[in-house]
């Protein structure tokens, strides 16, 4: 006995799919800008483990000497990225969808149970509505990250006009580091997100396009008159 | 999970009866919309990416639409965001030991010897000003965080005359009715245009000293622009000529795709 679950409202699906190319353009143009001054690396014990970015990366993706182009794209698409993000947050507030998105006081403990379940260590996942606890934390965190990108971006874009923002983020240099680190965060989010979507399967993916998920209802939960139909 | 109400349970656990025709129709239309949106985004992006560059003027080298947005951004951040903020200043101890040299376009060591500043006044008359005349004006010391458009910054110490003081001394009230100030190196190979409001900012100086010493040739001897409300690209070294214009004066980096305003 199949049932149809209306999972994602149409507005959220639009925001989601519009955000994807916008964020992609922001990351790409951001790399064009970062190339012009690229000192960041991850070092342990005097050895560089990760360099952002190696020359082969710049060569392969045609990043070299495109600072002005990167700035032009970045400072145009920032508006679209910001507007889409603000409308999404506004929508979740007005529609009440935030109730399924924000972590509640149980989410922190439950998120561990979800992870243990995902890793096949624990047999049962905690009961959930639209999202499980780990999803609530991830999807809320990525919005906070988006806000962080906008604010650190504004701080390094207009550091004199918004000198108080620069102060909040620990100075111009540190604001640029946070801005960069958040971008790495999106890339990691993207990788995990894609893996999870593939693992979750077609029904779940389709819901982000059509809005609905199909659910097999076990017979015993049906009322007696439904069973006789 | 304890607070879930009946409506939520209805929506996520019970759902509604499955109707094959309805499900097929919704699936088809939804994927059709996503596909059409994807195709539209692809063509829209292609069109923007391969758009012809702007026609060459005070600015050049940027895609038409993006240049339009850069110019609009200037209106938003210069006009709509209130306040003539001061750039943060630093103690002498924060000053970097060797200020970075990042460009030598327009620099000419031979032009330092008998240098005079050519000040083009209204009606095209030009006044030649010696460095001694400029050094006789009130001196302003400024230690601030110099920011390069490339992304790096350095705390540097400069001293010179505030452009506002300079303008007052040489009676430039009429000239300052123009919207822009243009500056050029003696050989004319490097040139910038700056909005008059930013030139009159209290931290904008015509500098002749770096770290208490006369500016070295590679940093723009004998006189250079230090303007903390702009990226380094506007901080012209070795000023040869200053002029005034209502139109945007030619600008070296704006002709190479960068934002004309370059404000911080």
Coordinates of C-alpha atoms in Angstrom, one line a residue:
Chain A
X1 CA 0.0 0.0 0.0
X2 CA 1.8 3.1 -1.2
X3 CA 1.3 6.5 0.3
X4 CA 2.4 9.9 -1.1
X5 CA 4.3 12.2 1.3
X6 CA 4.6 15.8 0.4
X7 CA 8.1 16.4 1.5
X8 CA 9.5 19.6 0.0
X9 CA 7.4 22.7 -0.8
X10 CA 7.9 24.1 -4.3
X11 CA 9.6 27.2 -3.0
X12 CA 12.3 25.3 -1.3
X13 CA 12.9 23.2 -4.4
X14 CA 13.4 26.4 -6.5
X15 CA 15.7 28.0 -3.9
X16 CA 17.7 24.8 -3.8
X17 CA 18.2 24.4 -7.5
X18 CA 18.9 28.1 -8.1
X19 CA 21.4 28.2 -5.3
X20 CA 23.5 25.4 -6.8
X21 CA 24.7 27.2 -10.0
X22 CA 25.0 30.5 -8.1
X23 CA 27.2 29.0 -5.4
X24 CA 29.3 27.3 -8.2
X25 CA 29.9 30.6 -9.9
X26 CA 30.8 32.2 -6.6
X27 CA 33.3 29.5 -5.8
X28 CA 34.8 29.6 -9.3
X29 CA 35.2 33.4 -9.4
X30 CA 36.5 33.3 -5.8
X31 CA 39.3 31.0 -6.9
X32 CA 40.1 33.4 -9.8
X33 CA 40.5 36.1 -7.1
X34 CA 42.3 34.0 -4.6
X35 CA 45.0 33.1 -7.3
X36 CA 46.3 36.7 -7.1
X37 CA 47.4 36.2 -3.5
X38 CA 47.4 32.5 -2.6
X39 CA 49.3 32.0 0.7
X40 CA 47.1 29.4 2.4
X41 CA 48.3 26.0 3.1
X42 CA 47.9 23.3 5.8
X43 CA 51.2 22.6 7.5
X44 CA 52.2 20.0 10.2
X45 CA 55.6 19.4 11.5
X46 CA 57.2 21.8 9.0
X47 CA 55.8 19.9 6.1
X48 CA 53.1 21.3 3.8
X49 CA 50.3 18.8 3.4
X50 CA 47.9 20.8 1.4
X51 CA 48.7 23.8 -0.7
X52 CA 45.8 26.0 -1.9
X53 CA 46.4 25.6 -4.7
X54 CA 49.1 23.7 -6.6
X55 CA 50.2 25.2 -10.0
X56 CA 48.8 22.2 -11.9
X57 CA 45.4 23.0 -10.5
X58 CA 45.6 26.6 -11.8
X59 CA 46.9 25.4 -15.1
X60 CA 44.3 22.7 -15.5
X61 CA 41.3 24.9 -14.8
X62 CA 42.6 28.0 -16.5
X63 CA 42.8 30.1 -13.3
X64 CA 46.0 32.1 -14.0
X65 CA 45.8 35.9 -14.5
X66 CA 42.1 36.3 -14.3
X67 CA 41.7 38.5 -11.1
X68 CA 39.8 41.4 -12.7
X69 CA 37.4 38.9 -14.4
X70 CA 36.9 37.0 -11.1
X71 CA 36.1 40.2 -9.2
X72 CA 33.6 41.3 -11.8
X73 CA 31.8 37.9 -11.7
X74 CA 32.0 37.7 -7.9
X75 CA 30.6 41.2 -7.3
X76 CA 27.8 40.6 -9.7
X77 CA 26.7 37.2 -8.6
X78 CA 27.0 38.0 -4.9
X79 CA 23.7 39.8 -5.2
X80 CA 21.9 36.8 -6.7
X81 CA 23.5 34.5 -4.1
X82 CA 22.5 36.8 -1.2
X83 CA 19.0 37.4 -2.5
X84 CA 18.2 33.7 -3.0
X85 CA 19.6 32.9 0.4
X86 CA 17.6 35.7 2.1
X87 CA 14.4 34.6 0.4
X88 CA 15.0 31.0 1.4
X89 CA 15.4 32.0 5.1
X90 CA 12.4 34.3 4.9
X91 CA 10.3 31.5 3.3
X92 CA 11.2 28.9 6.0
X93 CA 10.2 31.4 8.7
X94 CA 6.9 32.4 7.2
X95 CA 5.9 28.9 6.1
X96 CA 6.9 27.3 9.4
X97 CA 9.3 24.9 7.5
X98 CA 12.0 26.1 10.0
X99 CA 10.5 23.7 12.5
X100 CA 11.7 20.7 10.5
X101 CA 15.1 22.3 9.7
X102 CA 16.4 23.8 12.9
X103 CA 18.0 21.4 15.4
X104 CA 16.0 21.0 18.6
X105 CA 17.3 20.0 22.0
X106 CA 17.3 16.3 21.1
X107 CA 19.1 16.8 17.8
X108 CA 22.7 16.9 19.2
X109 CA 22.4 13.5 20.9
X110 CA 20.3 12.0 18.1
X111 CA 22.8 13.1 15.4
X112 CA 25.3 10.6 16.8
X113 CA 22.7 7.8 16.6
X114 CA 22.1 8.8 13.0
X115 CA 25.8 8.7 12.2
X116 CA 26.2 5.3 13.9
X117 CA 23.2 4.1 11.9
X118 CA 24.6 5.4 8.7
X119 CA 27.9 3.6 9.4
X120 CA 26.0 0.4 10.0
X121 CA 27.0 0.2 13.6
X122 CA 23.6 0.8 15.0
X123 CA 20.6 -1.0 13.6
X124 CA 17.8 1.5 14.1
X125 CA 17.8 5.2 13.3
X126 CA 15.9 7.6 15.6
X127 CA 12.4 8.5 14.5
X128 CA 12.2 11.6 12.4
X129 CA 9.9 13.9 10.5
X130 CA 11.3 15.5 7.3
X131 CA 14.9 15.4 8.3
X132 CA 16.9 13.4 10.8
X133 CA 19.0 15.1 13.5
X134 CA 22.2 15.1 11.5
X135 CA 20.5 16.7 8.5
X136 CA 18.9 19.3 10.7
X137 CA 22.4 20.3 12.0
X138 CA 24.0 20.2 8.6
X139 CA 21.3 22.1 6.7
X140 CA 21.1 24.8 9.5
X141 CA 24.9 25.0 9.7
X142 CA 25.2 25.6 6.0
X143 CA 22.8 28.6 6.2
X144 CA 24.9 30.0 9.1
X145 CA 28.0 29.5 6.8
X146 CA 26.2 31.3 4.0
X147 CA 25.6 34.3 6.3
X148 CA 29.2 34.1 7.4
X149 CA 30.4 34.2 3.8
X150 CA 28.2 37.3 3.1
X151 CA 29.5 39.1 6.2
X152 CA 33.2 38.2 5.9
X153 CA 32.8 39.0 2.2
X154 CA 31.4 42.4 2.9
X155 CA 34.2 43.0 5.5
X156 CA 37.0 42.3 2.9
X157 CA 35.0 44.0 0.0
X158 CA 34.5 47.3 1.9
X159 CA 36.9 47.2 4.9
X160 CA 36.8 51.0 5.5
X161 CA 33.0 51.4 5.2
X162 CA 32.4 48.3 7.3
X163 CA 35.3 48.6 9.7
X164 CA 33.2 47.3 12.6
X165 CA 32.7 44.1 10.6
X166 CA 36.4 43.7 10.1
X167 CA 36.9 44.2 13.8
X168 CA 34.3 41.4 14.6
X169 CA 36.1 39.0 12.3
X170 CA 39.4 39.6 13.9
X171 CA 40.9 41.9 11.2
X172 CA 41.1 42.0 7.4
X173 CA 43.6 39.1 7.1
X174 CA 41.6 36.8 9.3
X175 CA 38.3 37.8 7.7
X176 CA 39.8 36.7 4.3
X177 CA 40.9 33.4 5.9
X178 CA 37.4 32.7 7.3
X179 CA 35.9 33.6 3.9
X180 CA 38.2 31.1 2.2
X181 CA 37.7 28.4 4.9
X182 CA 33.9 28.6 4.5
X183 CA 34.3 28.0 0.8
X184 CA 36.3 24.9 1.5
X185 CA 33.4 24.0 3.9
X186 CA 30.9 24.2 1.0
X187 CA 33.0 22.0 -1.1
X188 CA 33.2 19.4 1.7
X189 CA 29.4 19.8 2.3
X190 CA 28.9 19.2 -1.4
X191 CA 30.9 16.0 -1.5
X192 CA 29.1 14.6 1.5
X193 CA 25.7 15.8 0.2
X194 CA 26.2 14.0 -3.1
X195 CA 27.3 10.8 -1.5
X196 CA 24.4 10.8 0.9
X197 CA 21.9 11.6 -1.9
X198 CA 23.3 8.7 -3.9
X199 CA 23.1 6.4 -0.9
X200 CA 19.5 7.5 -0.1
X201 CA 18.4 6.6 -3.5
X202 CA 15.9 7.7 -6.2
X203 CA 12.9 8.2 -4.0
X204 CA 14.7 10.8 -1.9
X205 CA 16.3 12.5 -4.9
X206 CA 13.1 12.8 -6.8
X207 CA 11.5 14.5 -3.8
X208 CA 13.9 17.5 -4.3
X209 CA 12.5 17.8 -7.9
X210 CA 8.9 16.7 -7.6
X211 CA 8.3 17.5 -3.9
X212 CA 6.9 14.1 -3.0
X213 CA 8.2 10.8 -1.7
X214 CA 6.5 7.5 -2.0
X215 CA 6.2 5.5 1.1
X216 CA 5.3 1.8 1.6
X217 CA 2.9 1.7 4.5
X218 CA 2.9 -1.6 6.4
X219 CA -0.6 -3.0 6.5
X220 CA -0.9 -3.2 10.3
X221 CA -0.9 0.6 10.5
X222 CA -3.9 0.8 8.3
X223 CA -7.3 1.1 9.8
X224 CA -9.6 -1.9 9.3
X225 CA -11.8 -0.4 6.7
X226 CA -8.8 0.6 4.6
X227 CA -7.6 -3.0 4.7
X228 CA -10.9 -4.3 3.4
X229 CA -10.8 -1.9 0.4
Chain B
X1 CA 10.9 14.6 18.3
X2 CA 8.6 14.8 21.3
X3 CA 6.9 18.0 20.2
X4 CA 5.7 16.8 16.8
X5 CA 2.0 17.6 16.3
X6 CA -0.7 15.8 14.5
X7 CA -0.4 17.9 11.3
X8 CA 3.3 17.0 11.0
X9 CA 2.6 13.3 11.6
X10 CA -0.1 13.5 9.0
X11 CA 2.2 15.1 6.5
X12 CA 5.4 13.0 7.0
X13 CA 4.1 9.7 8.2
X14 CA 0.5 9.3 6.9
X15 CA 0.7 11.3 3.7
X16 CA -2.0 11.1 1.1
X17 CA -3.3 8.2 -1.0
X18 CA -1.2 7.2 -3.9
X19 CA -2.6 8.1 -7.3
X20 CA -0.5 6.7 -10.1
X21 CA -1.7 9.1 -12.7
X22 CA -1.1 12.1 -10.5
X23 CA 2.3 10.9 -9.5
X24 CA 3.3 10.4 -13.1
X25 CA 2.1 13.8 -14.1
X26 CA 3.8 15.6 -11.3
X27 CA 7.1 13.7 -11.9
X28 CA 7.0 14.5 -15.6
X29 CA 6.2 18.2 -15.2
X30 CA 8.8 18.6 -12.4
X31 CA 11.6 17.1 -14.3
X32 CA 10.6 19.0 -17.4
X33 CA 10.8 22.2 -15.4
X34 CA 14.2 21.3 -13.9
X35 CA 15.5 20.3 -17.4
X36 CA 14.2 23.5 -19.0
X37 CA 15.7 25.6 -16.1
X38 CA 19.0 23.8 -16.5
X39 CA 19.0 24.5 -20.3
X40 CA 18.0 28.1 -19.7
X41 CA 20.8 28.6 -17.1
X42 CA 23.3 27.0 -19.5
X43 CA 22.4 29.3 -22.4
X44 CA 22.2 32.3 -20.1
X45 CA 25.6 31.6 -18.7
X46 CA 27.1 31.0 -22.1
X47 CA 25.7 34.3 -23.3
X48 CA 27.1 36.2 -20.3
X49 CA 30.5 34.4 -20.5
X50 CA 30.9 35.1 -24.3
X51 CA 29.4 38.5 -24.2
X52 CA 31.3 41.2 -26.1
X53 CA 33.5 43.4 -24.0
X54 CA 32.5 47.0 -23.2
X55 CA 33.4 49.7 -25.7
X56 CA 36.7 51.3 -24.7
X57 CA 36.5 54.5 -22.7
X58 CA 37.6 55.4 -19.2
X59 CA 37.0 51.7 -18.5
X60 CA 37.6 48.7 -20.8
X61 CA 38.2 45.0 -20.8
X62 CA 35.2 43.8 -18.9
X63 CA 32.0 42.2 -20.1
X64 CA 29.3 44.8 -20.7
X65 CA 26.8 43.5 -18.2
X66 CA 29.4 42.9 -15.5
X67 CA 30.8 46.5 -16.0
X68 CA 27.2 47.7 -15.6
X69 CA 27.0 45.9 -12.3
X70 CA 30.4 47.2 -11.1
X71 CA 29.2 50.7 -11.8
X72 CA 25.9 50.1 -10.0
X73 CA 27.8 48.7 -7.0
X74 CA 29.6 51.9 -6.8
X75 CA 26.3 53.8 -6.4
X76 CA 25.2 51.4 -3.7
X77 CA 28.4 51.4 -1.6
X78 CA 29.4 55.0 -2.2
X79 CA 26.0 56.7 -2.0
X80 CA 23.6 54.4 -0.2
X81 CA 25.9 53.3 2.6
X82 CA 26.2 56.3 4.8
X83 CA 29.3 57.7 6.4
X84 CA 32.7 59.0 5.5
X85 CA 34.6 56.4 7.6
X86 CA 38.2 56.7 8.6
X87 CA 40.6 53.9 7.8
X88 CA 41.9 52.3 11.0
X89 CA 45.3 53.7 12.0
X90 CA 48.1 51.8 13.7
X91 CA 51.0 52.4 16.2
X92 CA 54.5 52.7 14.7
X93 CA 55.3 49.3 16.1
X94 CA 52.9 47.7 13.7
X95 CA 54.6 49.0 10.6
X96 CA 56.1 46.4 8.2
X97 CA 59.9 46.5 7.9
X98 CA 60.1 46.4 4.1
X99 CA 57.0 47.8 2.3
X100 CA 56.3 45.7 -0.8
X101 CA 57.1 47.1 -4.2
X102 CA 54.5 45.9 -6.6
X103 CA 54.8 47.7 -9.9
X104 CA 57.0 50.2 -11.7
X105 CA 54.8 51.3 -14.6
X106 CA 55.4 55.0 -15.3
X107 CA 58.4 55.3 -12.9
X108 CA 61.3 57.2 -14.3
X109 CA 64.4 57.8 -12.1
X110 CA 65.5 60.6 -14.4
X111 CA 62.3 62.5 -13.8
X112 CA 63.0 62.9 -10.1
X113 CA 65.9 65.4 -10.4
X114 CA 64.2 68.5 -11.6
X115 CA 60.7 67.4 -10.8
X116 CA 57.8 69.8 -10.6
X117 CA 54.2 69.0 -10.1
X118 CA 52.1 70.2 -13.0
X119 CA 48.7 71.3 -11.6
X120 CA 46.2 71.9 -14.4
X121 CA 43.7 74.5 -13.2
X122 CA 40.4 75.7 -14.7
X123 CA 40.7 77.2 -18.2
X124 CA 43.7 75.0 -18.8
X125 CA 46.4 77.1 -17.1
X126 CA 49.1 75.0 -15.5
X127 CA 51.0 75.8 -12.3
X128 CA 54.3 74.2 -11.7
X129 CA 54.9 73.4 -8.0
X130 CA 58.2 72.4 -6.5
X131 CA 58.6 69.8 -3.8
X132 CA 59.8 72.5 -1.4
X133 CA 56.5 74.3 -1.8
X134 CA 54.7 71.1 -1.0
X135 CA 56.8 70.3 2.0
X136 CA 56.1 73.8 3.4
X137 CA 52.4 72.9 3.7
X138 CA 51.0 71.3 6.9
X139 CA 52.3 67.8 7.3
X140 CA 50.1 64.8 8.0
X141 CA 51.5 61.5 9.3
X142 CA 49.5 58.4 8.5
X143 CA 50.1 54.7 9.5
X144 CA 47.4 52.5 8.0
X145 CA 46.8 49.1 6.5
X146 CA 47.6 49.4 2.8
X147 CA 45.4 47.1 0.7
X148 CA 46.3 45.6 -2.6
X149 CA 43.6 44.5 -5.1
X150 CA 45.5 41.2 -5.2
X151 CA 44.4 40.5 -1.6
X152 CA 47.5 41.2 0.5
X153 CA 47.8 44.1 3.0
X154 CA 50.6 45.7 4.9
X155 CA 50.7 48.3 7.7
X156 CA 52.8 51.2 6.2
X157 CA 53.7 54.6 7.4
X158 CA 53.5 57.6 5.1
X159 CA 53.7 61.4 5.5
X160 CA 52.8 64.3 3.3
X161 CA 50.2 67.0 2.8
X162 CA 46.5 66.2 3.0
X163 CA 45.1 66.7 -0.5
X164 CA 42.4 68.8 1.2
X165 CA 45.0 71.1 2.6
X166 CA 46.8 71.2 -0.7
X167 CA 43.6 72.2 -2.5
X168 CA 42.9 74.9 0.0
X169 CA 46.4 76.4 -0.3
X170 CA 46.2 76.5 -4.1
X171 CA 42.6 77.8 -4.2
X172 CA 41.2 74.9 -6.0
X173 CA 37.5 75.5 -5.0
X174 CA 36.4 75.9 -8.7
X175 CA 38.4 72.9 -9.8
X176 CA 36.9 70.8 -7.1
X177 CA 33.4 71.3 -8.5
X178 CA 34.4 68.6 -11.0
X179 CA 33.4 65.1 -10.1
X180 CA 36.8 63.6 -10.6
X181 CA 40.5 64.2 -10.1
X182 CA 43.0 62.8 -12.6
X183 CA 46.6 62.0 -11.8
X184 CA 49.4 60.9 -14.2
X185 CA 53.1 60.0 -13.9
X186 CA 55.5 62.4 -15.7
X187 CA 55.8 60.1 -18.7
X188 CA 52.0 59.6 -18.7
X189 CA 52.3 55.8 -18.7
X190 CA 50.4 55.3 -15.4
X191 CA 47.3 57.2 -14.7
X192 CA 44.3 57.1 -12.4
X193 CA 41.0 58.8 -11.9
X194 CA 39.6 59.3 -8.4
X195 CA 36.2 60.7 -7.4
X196 CA 36.7 64.1 -5.8
X197 CA 35.0 63.1 -2.6
X198 CA 37.6 60.4 -2.0
X199 CA 40.4 62.8 -2.8
X200 CA 39.1 65.2 -0.1
X201 CA 38.9 62.4 2.4
X202 CA 40.8 63.5 5.5
X203 CA 43.3 60.6 5.1
X204 CA 44.1 61.2 1.5
X205 CA 47.6 62.6 1.3
X206 CA 50.2 63.6 -1.3
X207 CA 53.1 61.8 0.4
X208 CA 56.8 62.6 0.2
X209 CA 58.0 60.5 3.1
X210 CA 57.9 56.8 3.9
X211 CA 58.9 55.7 7.4
X212 CA 60.2 59.2 8.2
X213 CA 62.6 59.2 5.1
X214 CA 62.1 60.7 1.7
X215 CA 60.3 58.3 -0.6
X216 CA 62.6 56.0 -2.5
X217 CA 62.4 55.9 -6.3
X218 CA 60.7 52.5 -6.4
X219 CA 58.0 53.7 -4.0
X220 CA 57.3 56.7 -6.2
X221 CA 59.7 59.6 -5.4
X222 CA 59.4 62.4 -5.0
X223 CA 55.6 62.6 -4.5
X224 CA 52.9 60.0 -4.6
X225 CA 49.3 59.5 -3.8
X226 CA 48.3 57.7 -0.6
X227 CA 44.6 57.1 -0.4
X228 CA 43.4 54.6 2.2
X229 CA 39.8 54.5 0.9
X230 CA 41.1 52.9 -2.3
X231 CA 43.0 49.8 -3.3
X232 CA 46.7 50.2 -4.0
X233 CA 46.1 50.5 -7.8
X234 CA 44.8 54.1 -7.2
X235 CA 47.8 55.1 -5.1
X236 CA 49.7 56.5 -8.0
X237 CA 53.5 56.8 -7.6
X238 CA 55.6 59.7 -8.9
X239 CA 52.8 62.1 -9.5
X240 CA 53.6 64.3 -12.6
X241 CA 50.3 65.9 -13.3
X242 CA 47.1 66.6 -11.4
X243 CA 44.0 67.7 -13.3
X244 CA 40.2 67.9 -12.8
X245 CA 37.4 66.6 -14.9
X246 CA 33.7 66.0 -14.8
X247 CA 34.1 62.9 -17.0
X248 CA 35.9 59.9 -15.6
X249 CA 39.6 60.5 -16.4
X250 CA 41.5 57.6 -18.0
X251 CA 42.5 54.9 -15.5
X252 CA 45.2 52.4 -16.1
X253 CA 43.7 49.4 -14.3
X254 CA 40.0 50.3 -15.1
X255 CA 41.1 49.9 -18.8
X256 CA 42.3 46.4 -17.9
X257 CA 39.0 45.2 -16.6
X258 CA 39.1 46.4 -13.0
X259 CA 36.4 48.4 -11.2
X260 CA 36.8 52.1 -11.8
X261 CA 35.8 53.1 -8.3
X262 CA 38.0 50.5 -6.5
X263 CA 36.7 51.9 -3.1
X264 CA 37.3 50.2 0.2

